[in-house]
């Protein structure tokens, strides 16, 4: 390709899969310099729209392997964010790009003592395709709202507080309070830590508003956080989802670029973000009573991916209604859209950010300070 202008080579490379680009980096210094440039990394995602369904075991990065327990927080622009803790109570969020096999760890500060069952932490994750920067949002909220008034008496050193919000930005390598602190979530809100989705730069969580008085009143709703303006907003759910459904039976997803609420085998879609109006898109109805179905996500075509569980022993006559994607197991799961990206390619692997400093993990428990500077 030496006779082809570099500009044409660049346009061709933007349309190649990540695996090919990683191979090209070792063939030419000019190609390596081009592929590693921040401009190419940023614009590669915009040109690449190949989406995948990850259904094979992945090699877990060393940063995640350090922890005994972890869960997926979210997926954004081809990056997975996982959150876990170790045996001594240290918490870390790990941002991982399986395509380039690089990960970045962010030590999460000010995590309350979970053994007291008073406070809980909700996290959100977003990667910006235009700047290649990423943000992690941490919301600390009161979890035992039924005993909120008795906390000072039972635990004198603990004072109930409204929700506290902190934001980590990769470009600065540090945590801070949001720029806008006038609309923090009220202290009666509880967040669903296992259901969040990002659409057009806004994070959405399922939440429950708990009001105590003569009787306990709860209301399911959605809380959004604009990752640019850093402001919270509330999205109302249809009455049937807000008041008569257990929050754990709902899950957030997105269909193309619309917010979707999954109610087991019923799909609700919000097409008008201004009016917060949800419409029941469809419901999956299987005549076979021995089968339980749950919509867990969508393919790029918009077709639903359905968890199919036989509640009785034996073959079900409804099995021929589904195309098997060969995912099986004893636990339930959800499906996320994953697109290949080069984000984190310019980061040293196993980088850890802690209290404004950057370290490189060189083996389990062996960290060395990074000589590079965090760009603010």
C-alpha positions as semicolon CSV with decimal commas, in nm:
position;residue;x (nm);y (nm);z (nm)
1;X;0,000;0,000;0,000
2;X;0,306;0,227;-0,022
3;X;0,171;0,389;-0,338
4;X;-0,161;0,473;-0,170
5;X;-0,171;0,814;0,002
6;X;-0,178;0,795;0,381
7;X;-0,511;0,977;0,388
8;X;-0,670;0,699;0,178
9;X;-0,505;0,433;0,394
10;X;-0,657;0,596;0,701
11;X;-1,009;0,588;0,556
12;X;-0,965;0,220;0,467
13;X;-0,837;0,135;0,815
14;X;-1,134;0,303;0,983
15;X;-1,353;0,035;0,828
16;X;-1,143;-0,263;0,939
17;X;-1,208;-0,473;1,252
18;X;-0,998;-0,408;1,561
19;X;-0,812;-0,738;1,530
20;X;-0,674;-0,636;1,190
21;X;-0,569;-0,294;1,317
22;X;-0,379;-0,446;1,608
23;X;-0,188;-0,663;1,359
24;X;-0,113;-0,364;1,135
25;X;0,042;-0,177;1,432
26;X;0,328;-0,429;1,434
27;X;0,394;-0,405;1,058
28;X;0,470;-0,037;1,016
29;X;0,579;0,250;1,241
30;X;0,368;0,488;1,036
31;X;0,060;0,269;1,077
32;X;0,125;0,230;1,451
33;X;0,158;0,605;1,491
34;X;-0,164;0,658;1,296
35;X;-0,369;0,393;1,477
36;X;-0,245;0,503;1,821
37;X;-0,329;0,869;1,760
38;X;-0,615;1,012;1,964
39;X;-0,780;1,147;1,648
40;X;-0,791;0,803;1,483
41;X;-0,913;0,634;1,803
42;X;-1,197;0,886;1,837
43;X;-1,311;0,872;1,474
44;X;-1,274;0,495;1,442
45;X;-1,579;0,433;1,659
46;X;-1,793;0,671;1,454
47;X;-1,705;0,478;1,136
48;X;-1,737;0,132;1,285
49;X;-2,092;0,013;1,349
50;X;-2,031;-0,361;1,377
51;X;-2,225;-0,493;1,675
52;X;-2,173;-0,827;1,845
53;X;-2,347;-1,060;2,086
54;X;-2,081;-1,175;2,331
55;X;-2,168;-1,533;2,418
56;X;-1,834;-1,698;2,491
57;X;-1,627;-1,677;2,812
58;X;-1,388;-1,382;2,803
59;X;-1,042;-1,367;2,960
60;X;-1,100;-1,151;3,268
61;X;-0,836;-0,875;3,304
62;X;-0,596;-0,884;3,598
63;X;-0,756;-0,577;3,759
64;X;-1,088;-0,762;3,787
65;X;-0,923;-1,084;3,898
66;X;-0,794;-0,901;4,207
67;X;-1,146;-0,886;4,348
68;X;-1,363;-1,158;4,498
69;X;-1,690;-1,013;4,375
70;X;-1,776;-0,790;4,080
71;X;-2,069;-0,703;3,856
72;X;-2,127;-0,518;3,531
73;X;-2,223;-0,154;3,581
74;X;-2,276;-0,068;3,217
75;X;-2,147;-0,072;2,861
76;X;-2,076;0,242;2,658
77;X;-1,899;0,286;2,324
78;X;-1,746;-0,061;2,336
79;X;-1,620;-0,033;2,695
80;X;-1,741;-0,247;2,984
81;X;-1,744;-0,106;3,337
82;X;-1,729;-0,354;3,624
83;X;-1,742;-0,284;3,997
84;X;-1,616;-0,497;4,284
85;X;-1,440;-0,514;4,618
86;X;-1,163;-0,714;4,779
87;X;-1,140;-0,890;5,115
88;X;-1,039;-0,575;5,306
89;X;-1,323;-0,360;5,173
90;X;-1,144;-0,168;4,897
91;X;-1,376;-0,083;4,607
92;X;-1,273;-0,036;4,245
93;X;-1,443;0,029;3,913
94;X;-1,266;-0,134;3,617
95;X;-1,318;-0,003;3,264
96;X;-1,228;-0,274;3,016
97;X;-1,199;-0,290;2,637
98;X;-1,210;-0,661;2,540
99;X;-1,122;-0,576;2,179
100;X;-0,779;-0,429;2,259
101;X;-0,744;-0,622;2,588
102;X;-0,673;-0,318;2,799
103;X;-0,828;-0,211;3,127
104;X;-0,818;0,088;3,361
105;X;-0,896;0,070;3,733
106;X;-1,050;0,355;3,932
107;X;-1,043;0,327;4,311
108;X;-1,385;0,439;4,437
109;X;-1,348;0,663;4,745
110;X;-1,580;0,731;5,037
111;X;-1,770;0,404;5,011
112;X;-1,972;0,367;5,335
113;X;-1,948;0,063;5,558
114;X;-2,197;-0,173;5,396
115;X;-2,210;-0,395;5,707
116;X;-2,420;-0,129;5,880
117;X;-2,690;-0,157;5,611
118;X;-2,754;0,217;5,622
119;X;-2,611;0,350;5,298
120;X;-2,583;0,206;4,948
121;X;-2,389;0,313;4,641
122;X;-2,517;0,333;4,283
123;X;-2,270;0,374;3,996
124;X;-2,312;0,489;3,637
125;X;-2,069;0,480;3,346
126;X;-2,040;0,670;3,019
127;X;-1,774;0,696;2,747
128;X;-1,779;0,995;2,513
129;X;-1,730;0,893;2,150
130;X;-1,640;1,249;2,047
131;X;-1,359;1,309;2,299
132;X;-1,261;0,951;2,400
133;X;-1,302;1,062;2,761
134;X;-1,506;0,867;3,013
135;X;-1,697;0,940;3,333
136;X;-1,804;0,735;3,632
137;X;-2,084;0,867;3,854
138;X;-2,121;0,757;4,217
139;X;-2,441;0,821;4,414
140;X;-2,440;0,746;4,788
141;X;-2,794;0,722;4,926
142;X;-2,979;0,606;5,237
143;X;-3,085;0,244;5,208
144;X;-3,287;0,190;5,528
145;X;-3,552;0,454;5,461
146;X;-3,806;0,277;5,688
147;X;-3,587;0,360;5,989
148;X;-3,456;0,694;5,865
149;X;-3,588;0,891;6,163
150;X;-3,434;0,654;6,416
151;X;-3,080;0,651;6,275
152;X;-2,940;0,928;6,501
153;X;-3,076;0,755;6,815
154;X;-2,961;0,404;6,726
155;X;-2,625;0,514;6,582
156;X;-2,521;0,854;6,729
157;X;-2,216;0,885;6,501
158;X;-2,426;0,843;6,187
159;X;-2,619;1,139;6,047
160;X;-2,870;1,086;5,764
161;X;-2,770;1,286;5,459
162;X;-2,928;1,360;5,123
163;X;-2,783;1,175;4,828
164;X;-2,417;1,258;4,772
165;X;-2,285;1,258;4,416
166;X;-1,925;1,233;4,293
167;X;-1,793;1,218;3,936
168;X;-1,467;1,070;3,807
169;X;-1,328;1,188;3,472
170;X;-1,046;0,996;3,304
171;X;-0,891;1,309;3,152
172;X;-0,831;1,456;3,499
173;X;-0,779;1,126;3,681
174;X;-0,968;1,252;3,986
175;X;-1,307;1,254;4,159
176;X;-1,503;1,573;4,225
177;X;-1,852;1,696;4,304
178;X;-2,076;1,769;4,003
179;X;-2,074;2,118;3,859
180;X;-2,446;2,150;3,929
181;X;-2,544;2,056;4,286
182;X;-2,885;2,223;4,304
183;X;-3,090;1,920;4,201
184;X;-2,942;1,622;4,386
185;X;-3,169;1,317;4,417
186;X;-3,393;1,344;4,726
187;X;-3,305;1,119;5,018
188;X;-3,621;0,907;4,982
189;X;-3,493;0,753;4,657
190;X;-3,348;0,405;4,629
191;X;-3,164;0,307;4,310
192;X;-3,164;-0,024;4,128
193;X;-2,791;-0,095;4,113
194;X;-2,837;-0,363;3,847
195;X;-3,028;-0,166;3,586
196;X;-2,885;0,138;3,409
197;X;-2,851;0,239;3,047
198;X;-2,691;0,532;2,863
199;X;-2,857;0,705;2,566
200;X;-2,736;1,024;2,393
201;X;-2,505;1,118;2,680
202;X;-2,763;1,065;2,955
203;X;-2,759;0,790;3,217
204;X;-3,085;0,631;3,328
205;X;-3,143;0,432;3,647
206;X;-3,453;0,258;3,774
207;X;-3,538;0,388;4,120
208;X;-3,802;0,367;4,389
209;X;-3,934;0,666;4,585
210;X;-4,013;0,561;4,941
211;X;-4,237;0,781;5,155
212;X;-4,297;0,694;5,520
213;X;-4,585;0,812;5,731
214;X;-4,889;0,636;5,865
215;X;-4,833;0,385;5,587
216;X;-4,545;0,305;5,354
217;X;-4,595;0,436;5,002
218;X;-4,360;0,350;4,716
219;X;-4,344;0,463;4,356
220;X;-4,121;0,325;4,080
221;X;-3,963;0,581;3,849
222;X;-3,655;0,655;3,637
223;X;-3,379;0,900;3,732
224;X;-3,161;1,044;3,455
225;X;-2,825;1,220;3,477
226;X;-2,697;1,434;3,189
227;X;-2,324;1,356;3,162
228;X;-2,252;1,693;2,999
229;X;-2,453;1,939;3,212
230;X;-2,434;1,701;3,513
231;X;-2,797;1,759;3,607
232;X;-3,053;1,509;3,735
233;X;-3,406;1,473;3,599
234;X;-3,700;1,249;3,677
235;X;-3,883;1,032;3,426
236;X;-4,228;0,904;3,522
237;X;-4,342;0,550;3,447
238;X;-4,691;0,440;3,343
239;X;-4,919;0,390;3,644
240;X;-4,920;0,012;3,605
241;X;-4,539;0,005;3,630
242;X;-4,506;0,277;3,894
243;X;-4,738;0,137;4,160
244;X;-4,825;-0,227;4,106
245;X;-4,493;-0,382;4,006
246;X;-4,196;-0,488;4,220
247;X;-3,894;-0,282;4,110
248;X;-3,682;-0,596;4,073
249;X;-3,919;-0,723;3,802
250;X;-3,828;-0,428;3,578
251;X;-3,512;-0,374;3,374
252;X;-3,386;-0,090;3,155
253;X;-3,263;-0,143;2,802
254;X;-3,256;0,044;2,473
255;X;-3,400;-0,038;2,135
256;X;-3,198;0,139;1,869
257;X;-3,179;0,480;2,040
258;X;-3,497;0,473;2,247
259;X;-3,527;0,401;2,619
260;X;-3,703;0,072;2,692
261;X;-3,844;-0,078;3,011
262;X;-3,858;-0,458;3,017
263;X;-4,136;-0,603;3,232
264;X;-4,051;-0,971;3,204
265;X;-4,232;-1,057;2,878
266;X;-4,368;-0,706;2,808
267;X;-4,172;-0,429;2,632
268;X;-4,245;-0,061;2,700
269;X;-4,076;0,209;2,489
270;X;-4,034;0,583;2,546
271;X;-4,035;0,755;2,208
272;X;-4,092;1,112;2,329
273;X;-3,830;1,205;2,587
274;X;-3,984;1,549;2,638
275;X;-4,324;1,422;2,752
276;X;-4,187;1,107;2,919
277;X;-4,459;0,903;2,752
278;X;-4,422;0,526;2,745
279;X;-4,606;0,299;2,502
280;X;-4,650;-0,075;2,534
281;X;-4,466;-0,200;2,226
282;X;-4,560;-0,568;2,248
283;X;-4,589;-0,865;2,482
284;X;-4,456;-1,218;2,434
285;X;-4,737;-1,466;2,495
286;X;-4,658;-1,839;2,485
287;X;-4,957;-2,075;2,517
288;X;-4,741;-2,342;2,681
289;X;-4,785;-2,299;3,059
290;X;-4,464;-2,493;3,127
291;X;-4,253;-2,213;2,978
292;X;-4,152;-1,880;3,132
293;X;-4,017;-1,615;2,894
294;X;-3,834;-1,290;2,973
295;X;-3,714;-1,029;2,724
296;X;-3,350;-0,957;2,814
297;X;-3,238;-0,732;2,526
298;X;-3,244;-0,674;2,154
299;X;-3,045;-0,753;1,843
300;X;-2,934;-0,478;1,605
301;X;-3,237;-0,561;1,388
302;X;-3,468;-0,487;1,681
303;X;-3,558;-0,852;1,735
304;X;-3,592;-0,936;2,106
305;X;-3,353;-1,174;2,278
306;X;-3,565;-1,388;2,507
307;X;-3,469;-1,596;2,810
308;X;-3,657;-1,923;2,775
309;X;-3,705;-2,125;3,094
310;X;-3,894;-2,453;3,113
311;X;-4,064;-2,461;3,452
312;X;-4,142;-2,833;3,419
313;X;-3,917;-3,129;3,339
314;X;-3,937;-3,248;2,981
315;X;-3,933;-3,103;2,631
316;X;-4,163;-2,811;2,561
317;X;-4,371;-2,789;2,247
318;X;-4,288;-2,415;2,230
319;X;-3,913;-2,465;2,180
320;X;-3,949;-2,444;1,801
321;X;-4,077;-2,085;1,830
322;X;-3,728;-1,953;1,911
323;X;-3,391;-1,935;1,738
324;X;-3,134;-2,065;1,985
325;X;-2,835;-1,830;2,040
326;X;-2,663;-2,099;2,250
327;X;-2,656;-1,920;2,585
328;X;-2,740;-2,148;2,873
329;X;-2,695;-2,163;3,249
330;X;-2,863;-2,169;3,586
331;X;-2,878;-1,789;3,638
332;X;-3,072;-1,519;3,455
333;X;-2,889;-1,273;3,231
334;X;-2,936;-0,958;3,025
335;X;-2,802;-0,864;2,683
336;X;-2,617;-0,546;2,590
337;X;-2,521;-0,410;2,249
338;X;-2,143;-0,422;2,207
339;X;-1,951;-0,238;1,935
340;X;-1,578;-0,273;1,876
341;X;-1,373;0,033;1,967
342;X;-1,011;0,145;2,007
343;X;-1,078;0,344;2,324
344;X;-0,810;0,283;2,592
345;X;-0,557;0,182;2,325
346;X;-0,346;0,484;2,424
347;X;-0,361;0,389;2,794
348;X;-0,104;0,160;2,960
349;X;-0,274;-0,168;3,047
350;X;-0,372;-0,222;3,413
351;X;-0,352;0,148;3,496
352;X;-0,500;0,236;3,836
353;X;-0,620;0,583;3,935
354;X;-0,625;0,648;4,309
355;X;-0,657;0,986;4,485
356;X;-0,541;1,181;4,182
357;X;-0,236;0,960;4,122
358;X;-0,177;0,701;3,853
359;X;-0,017;0,360;3,904
360;X;0,066;0,062;3,684
361;X;-0,021;-0,285;3,813
362;X;0,267;-0,522;3,737
363;X;0,133;-0,837;3,896
364;X;-0,128;-0,905;4,164
365;X;-0,070;-0,664;4,452
366;X;0,237;-0,507;4,287
367;X;0,178;-0,144;4,186
368;X;0,433;0,108;4,065
369;X;0,379;0,484;4,019
370;X;0,336;0,587;3,656
371;X;0,588;0,846;3,543
372;X;0,342;0,987;3,291
373;X;0,123;1,284;3,384
374;X;-0,252;1,283;3,402
375;X;-0,375;1,545;3,161
376;X;-0,622;1,786;3,313
